[in-house]
């Protein structure tokens, strides 16, 4: 029997059961829940980075967004509040649409040696 030891979507146990398989699961406490949500965010981001097509990419982005929804809720925020913060930051600092890659910044100090 494979061992997973990872956070899964809420309907996964039902899907496993309907396939005729048996499983073991547990409900996490808040401390472990946030720990495994954070790990899940890395897992989903890695899967996005490994995607080979636009179709795979959108699937993985949707998974990543689901994790972001759960993280926002855990921290007491709605996605509307997260979006508002995103917009404020975009207004102040911009987004990533212009594909700017910063190479270096001169600090302006003169060498006194």
Coordinates of N, CA, C and O in Angstrom, one line a residue:
X1 N 0.9 -1.2 0.0 CA 0.0 0.0 0.0 C 0.9 1.2 0.0 O 1.7 1.4 0.9
X2 N 0.7 2.1 -1.0 CA 1.5 3.4 -1.0 C 1.2 4.3 0.2 O 0.1 4.4 0.6
X3 N 2.2 4.9 0.7 CA 2.1 5.9 1.8 C 2.3 7.3 1.2 O 3.2 7.5 0.4
X4 N 1.3 8.2 1.4 CA 1.3 9.5 0.9 C 1.8 10.6 1.9 O 2.6 11.4 1.5
X5 N 1.2 10.6 3.0 CA 1.5 11.6 4.1 C 1.5 13.0 3.5 O 2.5 13.7 3.6
X6 N 0.4 13.4 2.9 CA 0.3 14.7 2.3 C -1.1 15.2 2.4 O -2.1 14.4 2.5
X7 N -1.3 16.5 2.4 CA -2.6 17.1 2.4 C -3.2 16.9 1.0 O -2.6 17.1 0.0
X8 N -4.5 16.5 1.1 CA -5.2 16.3 -0.2 C -6.5 17.1 -0.2 O -7.0 17.5 0.9
X9 N -7.1 17.2 -1.4 CA -8.4 17.9 -1.5 C -9.5 17.2 -0.7 O -9.4 15.9 -0.5
X10 N -10.5 17.9 -0.3 CA -11.5 17.4 0.6 C -12.3 16.1 0.0 O -12.7 15.3 0.8
X11 N -12.4 16.0 -1.3 CA -13.2 14.9 -1.8 C -12.4 13.7 -2.2 O -12.9 12.7 -2.7
X12 N -11.1 13.8 -2.0 CA -10.2 12.6 -2.3 C -10.6 11.4 -1.6 O -10.7 10.3 -2.2
X13 N -10.8 11.4 -0.3 CA -11.2 10.2 0.4 C -12.5 9.5 -0.2 O -12.5 8.3 -0.4
X14 N -13.5 10.3 -0.5 CA -14.7 9.8 -1.2 C -14.4 9.2 -2.5 O -14.9 8.1 -2.8
X15 N -13.5 9.8 -3.3 CA -13.1 9.3 -4.6 C -12.4 8.0 -4.5 O -12.7 7.0 -5.2
X16 N -11.5 7.9 -3.5 CA -10.8 6.6 -3.2 C -11.8 5.5 -2.8 O -11.8 4.4 -3.3
X17 N -12.7 5.9 -1.9 CA -13.7 4.9 -1.4 C -14.6 4.4 -2.6 O -14.9 3.2 -2.7
X18 N -15.0 5.3 -3.5 CA -15.9 5.0 -4.6 C -15.2 4.1 -5.6 O -15.8 3.3 -6.3
X19 N -13.8 4.1 -5.6 CA -13.0 3.2 -6.5 C -12.9 1.9 -5.9 O -12.2 1.0 -6.5
X20 N -13.4 1.6 -4.7 CA -13.3 0.3 -4.0 C -12.1 0.1 -3.2 O -11.8 -1.0 -2.7
X21 N -11.3 1.1 -3.0 CA -10.1 1.0 -2.2 C -10.3 1.5 -0.8 O -11.2 2.2 -0.5
X22 N -9.4 1.1 0.1 CA -9.4 1.5 1.4 C -8.3 2.5 1.7 O -7.3 2.5 0.9
X23 N -8.5 3.4 2.6 CA -7.5 4.4 2.9 C -7.5 4.7 4.4 O -8.4 4.3 5.1
X24 N -6.4 5.4 4.8 CA -6.3 5.9 6.2 C -6.0 7.4 6.1 O -5.2 7.8 5.3
X25 N -6.8 8.1 6.9 CA -6.6 9.6 6.9 C -6.7 10.1 8.3 O -7.2 9.4 9.2
X26 N -6.4 11.3 8.5 CA -6.7 12.0 9.8 C -6.9 13.5 9.5 O -6.6 14.0 8.5
X27 N -7.6 14.1 10.5 CA -7.9 15.5 10.4 C -6.7 16.2 11.1 O -6.4 15.9 12.3
X28 N -6.1 17.2 10.5 CA -5.0 17.9 11.0 C -5.4 19.0 12.0 O -6.4 19.6 11.8
X29 N -4.6 19.3 13.0 CA -4.8 20.4 13.9 C -4.3 21.7 13.1 O -3.7 21.5 12.0
X30 N -4.6 22.8 13.6 CA -4.3 24.1 12.9 C -2.8 24.2 12.6 O -2.4 24.7 11.5
X31 N -2.0 23.9 13.5 CA -0.5 24.0 13.3 C 0.0 23.1 12.2 O 0.7 23.6 11.3
X32 N -0.5 21.8 12.2 CA -0.1 20.9 11.1 C -0.7 21.3 9.8 O -0.1 21.2 8.7
X33 N -2.0 21.8 9.8 CA -2.7 22.2 8.6 C -1.9 23.3 7.9 O -1.7 23.1 6.7
X34 N -1.5 24.3 8.5 CA -0.8 25.4 7.9 C 0.6 24.9 7.4 O 1.0 25.2 6.3
X35 N 1.2 24.0 8.1 CA 2.5 23.4 7.7 C 2.3 22.7 6.4 O 3.1 22.8 5.5
X36 N 1.3 21.8 6.3 CA 1.1 21.0 5.1 C 0.5 21.8 4.0 O 0.8 21.5 2.8
X37 N -0.2 22.9 4.3 CA -0.6 23.8 3.2 C 0.6 24.5 2.5 O 0.6 24.6 1.3
X38 N 1.5 24.9 3.4 CA 2.7 25.5 2.8 C 3.5 24.5 2.0 O 4.0 24.9 0.9
X39 N 3.6 23.3 2.4 CA 4.3 22.3 1.6 C 3.5 22.0 0.3 O 4.1 21.8 -0.7
X40 N 2.2 22.0 0.4 CA 1.4 21.8 -0.8 C 1.6 22.9 -1.8 O 1.6 22.7 -3.0
X41 N 1.8 24.2 -1.3 CA 2.1 25.3 -2.2 C 3.3 25.0 -3.0 O 3.4 25.3 -4.2
X42 N 4.4 24.5 -2.4 CA 5.6 24.2 -3.1 C 5.4 23.1 -4.1 O 5.9 23.1 -5.2
X43 N 4.6 22.1 -3.7 CA 4.3 20.9 -4.6 C 3.6 21.4 -5.8 O 4.0 21.1 -7.0
X44 N 2.6 22.2 -5.6 CA 1.8 22.7 -6.8 C 2.7 23.7 -7.7 O 2.6 23.7 -8.9
X45 N 3.5 24.5 -7.0 CA 4.4 25.4 -7.8 C 5.4 24.6 -8.6 O 5.6 24.9 -9.8
X46 N 5.9 23.5 -8.0 CA 6.9 22.7 -8.8 C 6.2 22.0 -9.9 O 6.8 21.9 -11.0
X47 N 4.9 21.6 -9.7 CA 4.2 20.9 -10.8 C 3.9 22.0 -11.9 O 4.0 21.6 -13.1
X48 N 3.6 23.2 -11.6 CA 3.4 24.3 -12.6 C 4.7 24.5 -13.4 O 4.7 24.5 -14.6
X49 N 5.8 24.6 -12.7 CA 7.1 24.8 -13.3 C 7.5 23.7 -14.2 O 8.2 23.9 -15.2
X50 N 7.0 22.5 -14.0 CA 7.3 21.3 -14.8 C 6.3 21.1 -15.9 O 6.5 20.3 -16.8
X51 N 5.3 21.9 -16.0 CA 4.3 21.8 -17.0 C 4.9 22.0 -18.4 O 5.8 22.8 -18.6
X52 N 4.4 21.2 -19.4 CA 4.9 21.3 -20.7 C 4.0 21.9 -21.7 O 4.4 22.1 -22.9
X53 N 2.8 22.2 -21.3 CA 1.8 22.8 -22.3 C 1.0 23.9 -21.5 O 0.9 23.9 -20.3
X54 N 0.3 24.7 -22.3 CA -0.6 25.7 -21.7 C -1.7 25.0 -20.9 O -2.2 25.4 -19.9
X55 N -2.2 23.8 -21.4 CA -3.3 23.1 -20.7 C -2.8 22.6 -19.4 O -3.5 22.7 -18.4
X56 N -1.6 22.0 -19.3 CA -1.0 21.6 -18.1 C -0.8 22.7 -17.1 O -1.1 22.7 -15.9
X57 N -0.3 23.8 -17.7 CA 0.0 25.0 -16.9 C -1.3 25.6 -16.2 O -1.3 25.9 -15.0
X58 N -2.4 25.6 -16.9 CA -3.6 26.2 -16.3 C -4.1 25.2 -15.2 O -4.7 25.7 -14.2
X59 N -4.0 23.9 -15.4 CA -4.4 23.0 -14.4 C -3.6 23.2 -13.1 O -4.1 23.2 -12.0
X60 N -2.3 23.3 -13.3 CA -1.4 23.5 -12.1 C -1.6 24.9 -11.4 O -1.6 25.0 -10.2
X61 N -1.9 25.9 -12.3 CA -2.2 27.2 -11.7 C -3.5 27.2 -10.9 O -3.6 27.8 -9.9
X62 N -4.5 26.4 -11.4 CA -5.7 26.3 -10.7 C -5.5 25.6 -9.3 O -6.1 26.0 -8.3
X63 N -4.6 24.6 -9.3 CA -4.3 23.9 -8.0 C -3.6 24.9 -7.1 O -3.9 24.9 -5.9
X64 N -2.7 25.6 -7.6 CA -2.0 26.6 -6.8 C -2.9 27.7 -6.2 O -2.8 28.0 -5.1
X65 N -3.9 28.1 -7.1 CA -4.9 29.1 -6.6 C -5.8 28.5 -5.5 O -6.1 29.2 -4.6
X66 N -6.1 27.2 -5.6 CA -6.9 26.6 -4.5 C -6.1 26.6 -3.2 O -6.7 26.8 -2.2
X67 N -4.8 26.3 -3.3 CA -4.0 26.4 -2.1 C -4.0 27.8 -1.5 O -4.1 28.1 -0.3
X68 N -3.9 28.8 -2.4 CA -3.9 30.2 -2.0 C -5.2 30.6 -1.3 O -5.2 31.3 -0.3
X69 N -6.3 30.1 -1.9 CA -7.6 30.3 -1.2 C -7.6 29.8 0.2 O -8.0 30.4 1.1
X70 N -7.1 28.5 0.4 CA -7.1 27.9 1.7 C -6.1 28.7 2.6 O -6.5 28.9 3.8
X71 N -5.0 29.1 2.2 CA -4.1 29.9 3.0 C -4.7 31.2 3.4 O -4.6 31.6 4.6
X72 N -5.3 31.9 2.5 CA -6.0 33.2 2.8 C -7.1 33.0 3.9 O -7.1 33.7 4.8
X73 N -7.9 32.0 3.7 CA -8.9 31.7 4.7 C -8.3 31.4 6.0 O -8.8 31.9 7.0
X74 N -7.3 30.6 6.0 CA -6.6 30.2 7.3 C -6.2 31.5 8.0 O -6.2 31.6 9.3
X75 N -5.7 32.4 7.3 CA -5.2 33.7 7.9 C -6.2 34.7 8.1 O -6.0 35.8 8.5
X76 N -7.5 34.4 7.8 CA -8.6 35.2 8.1 C -8.9 36.2 7.0 O -9.6 37.3 7.3
X77 N -8.5 36.0 5.8 CA -8.8 36.9 4.7 C -9.6 36.3 3.6 O -9.4 35.1 3.4
X78 N -10.4 37.1 3.0 CA -11.1 36.6 1.8 C -10.2 36.8 0.6 O -9.3 37.6 0.6
X79 N -10.6 36.2 -0.5 CA -9.8 36.4 -1.7 C -10.0 37.8 -2.3 O -9.1 38.3 -2.9
X80 N -11.1 38.4 -1.9 CA -11.3 39.8 -2.3 C -10.3 40.7 -1.6 O -9.8 41.6 -2.2
X81 N -10.1 40.4 -0.3 CA -9.1 41.2 0.4 C -7.7 40.9 -0.1 O -6.9 41.9 -0.2
X82 N -7.4 39.7 -0.5 CA -6.1 39.4 -1.0 C -5.9 40.1 -2.4 O -4.9 40.7 -2.7
X83 N -7.0 40.1 -3.2 CA -6.9 40.8 -4.5 C -6.7 42.3 -4.3 O -6.0 43.0 -5.1
X84 N -7.4 42.9 -3.3 CA -7.2 44.3 -3.0 C -5.8 44.7 -2.7 O -5.2 45.6 -3.2
X85 N -5.1 43.8 -1.8 CA -3.7 44.0 -1.5 C -2.9 43.9 -2.8 O -1.9 44.7 -3.0
X86 N -3.2 42.9 -3.6 CA -2.5 42.7 -4.9 C -2.5 44.0 -5.7 O -1.6 44.4 -6.3
X87 N -3.8 44.5 -5.8 CA -4.0 45.7 -6.7 C -3.2 46.9 -6.1 O -2.6 47.7 -6.8
X88 N -3.2 47.1 -4.8 CA -2.5 48.2 -4.1 C -1.0 48.1 -4.4 O -0.3 49.0 -4.8
X89 N -0.5 46.8 -4.3 CA 1.0 46.6 -4.6 C 1.3 46.9 -6.1 O 2.3 47.5 -6.4
X90 N 0.4 46.5 -7.0 CA 0.6 46.7 -8.4 C 0.5 48.2 -8.7 O 1.3 48.6 -9.5
X91 N -0.3 48.9 -8.1 CA -0.4 50.4 -8.3 C 0.9 51.0 -7.8 O 1.4 52.0 -8.5
X92 N 1.4 50.6 -6.7 CA 2.6 51.2 -6.1 C 3.9 50.8 -6.8 O 4.8 51.6 -7.0
X93 N 4.0 49.5 -7.1 CA 5.2 48.9 -7.6 C 5.2 48.3 -9.0 O 6.2 47.9 -9.5
X94 N 4.0 48.2 -9.5 CA 3.8 47.6 -10.8 C 3.6 46.1 -10.7 O 3.6 45.5 -9.6
X95 N 3.4 45.5 -11.9 CA 3.2 44.1 -12.0 C 4.4 43.5 -12.6 O 5.5 43.9 -12.4
X96 N 4.2 42.4 -13.4 CA 5.3 41.8 -14.1 C 5.1 41.7 -15.6 O 5.6 40.9 -16.3
X97 N 4.2 42.6 -16.1 CA 3.8 42.5 -17.5 C 4.9 43.0 -18.5 O 5.0 42.5 -19.6
X98 N 5.9 43.8 -18.0 CA 6.9 44.4 -18.9 C 8.1 43.5 -19.0 O 9.1 43.9 -19.6
X99 N 8.2 42.4 -18.2 CA 9.2 41.4 -18.3 C 10.6 42.0 -18.0 O 11.6 41.6 -18.5
X100 N 10.7 42.9 -17.0 CA 11.9 43.6 -16.6 C 12.7 42.7 -15.8 O 12.3 42.1 -14.8
X101 N 14.0 42.5 -16.2 CA 15.0 41.6 -15.4 C 16.0 42.6 -14.9 O 16.8 43.1 -15.7
X102 N 16.1 42.8 -13.6 CA 17.1 43.7 -13.0 C 18.4 43.0 -12.8 O 18.5 42.0 -12.2
X103 N 19.4 43.6 -13.4 CA 20.7 43.0 -13.4 C 21.5 43.5 -12.2 O 22.1 42.7 -11.4
X104 N 21.7 44.8 -12.0 CA 22.4 45.3 -10.9 C 22.0 46.7 -10.6 O 21.4 47.4 -11.5
X105 N 22.3 47.2 -9.4 CA 22.0 48.6 -9.1 C 23.3 49.2 -8.4 O 23.8 48.6 -7.5
X106 N 23.8 50.3 -9.0 CA 25.0 50.9 -8.4 C 24.5 51.6 -7.1 O 23.5 52.3 -7.1
X107 N 25.3 51.4 -6.0 CA 24.9 52.0 -4.7 C 25.2 53.5 -4.6 O 24.7 54.1 -3.7
X108 N 26.0 54.1 -5.5 CA 26.2 55.5 -5.5 C 27.3 55.9 -4.6 O 27.7 57.1 -4.6
X109 N 27.9 55.0 -3.8 CA 29.0 55.3 -2.9 C 30.3 55.3 -3.6 O 30.5 54.4 -4.5
X110 N 31.2 56.2 -3.3 CA 32.5 56.3 -4.0 C 33.5 55.4 -3.1 O 33.4 55.4 -1.9
X111 N 34.3 54.7 -3.8 CA 35.4 53.9 -3.1 C 36.4 54.9 -2.5 O 37.0 55.7 -3.2
X112 N 36.6 54.8 -1.2 CA 37.5 55.8 -0.5 C 38.9 55.2 -0.3 O 39.7 55.8 0.4
X113 N 39.3 54.2 -1.0 CA 40.6 53.6 -0.8 C 41.7 54.3 -1.7 O 41.5 55.1 -2.5

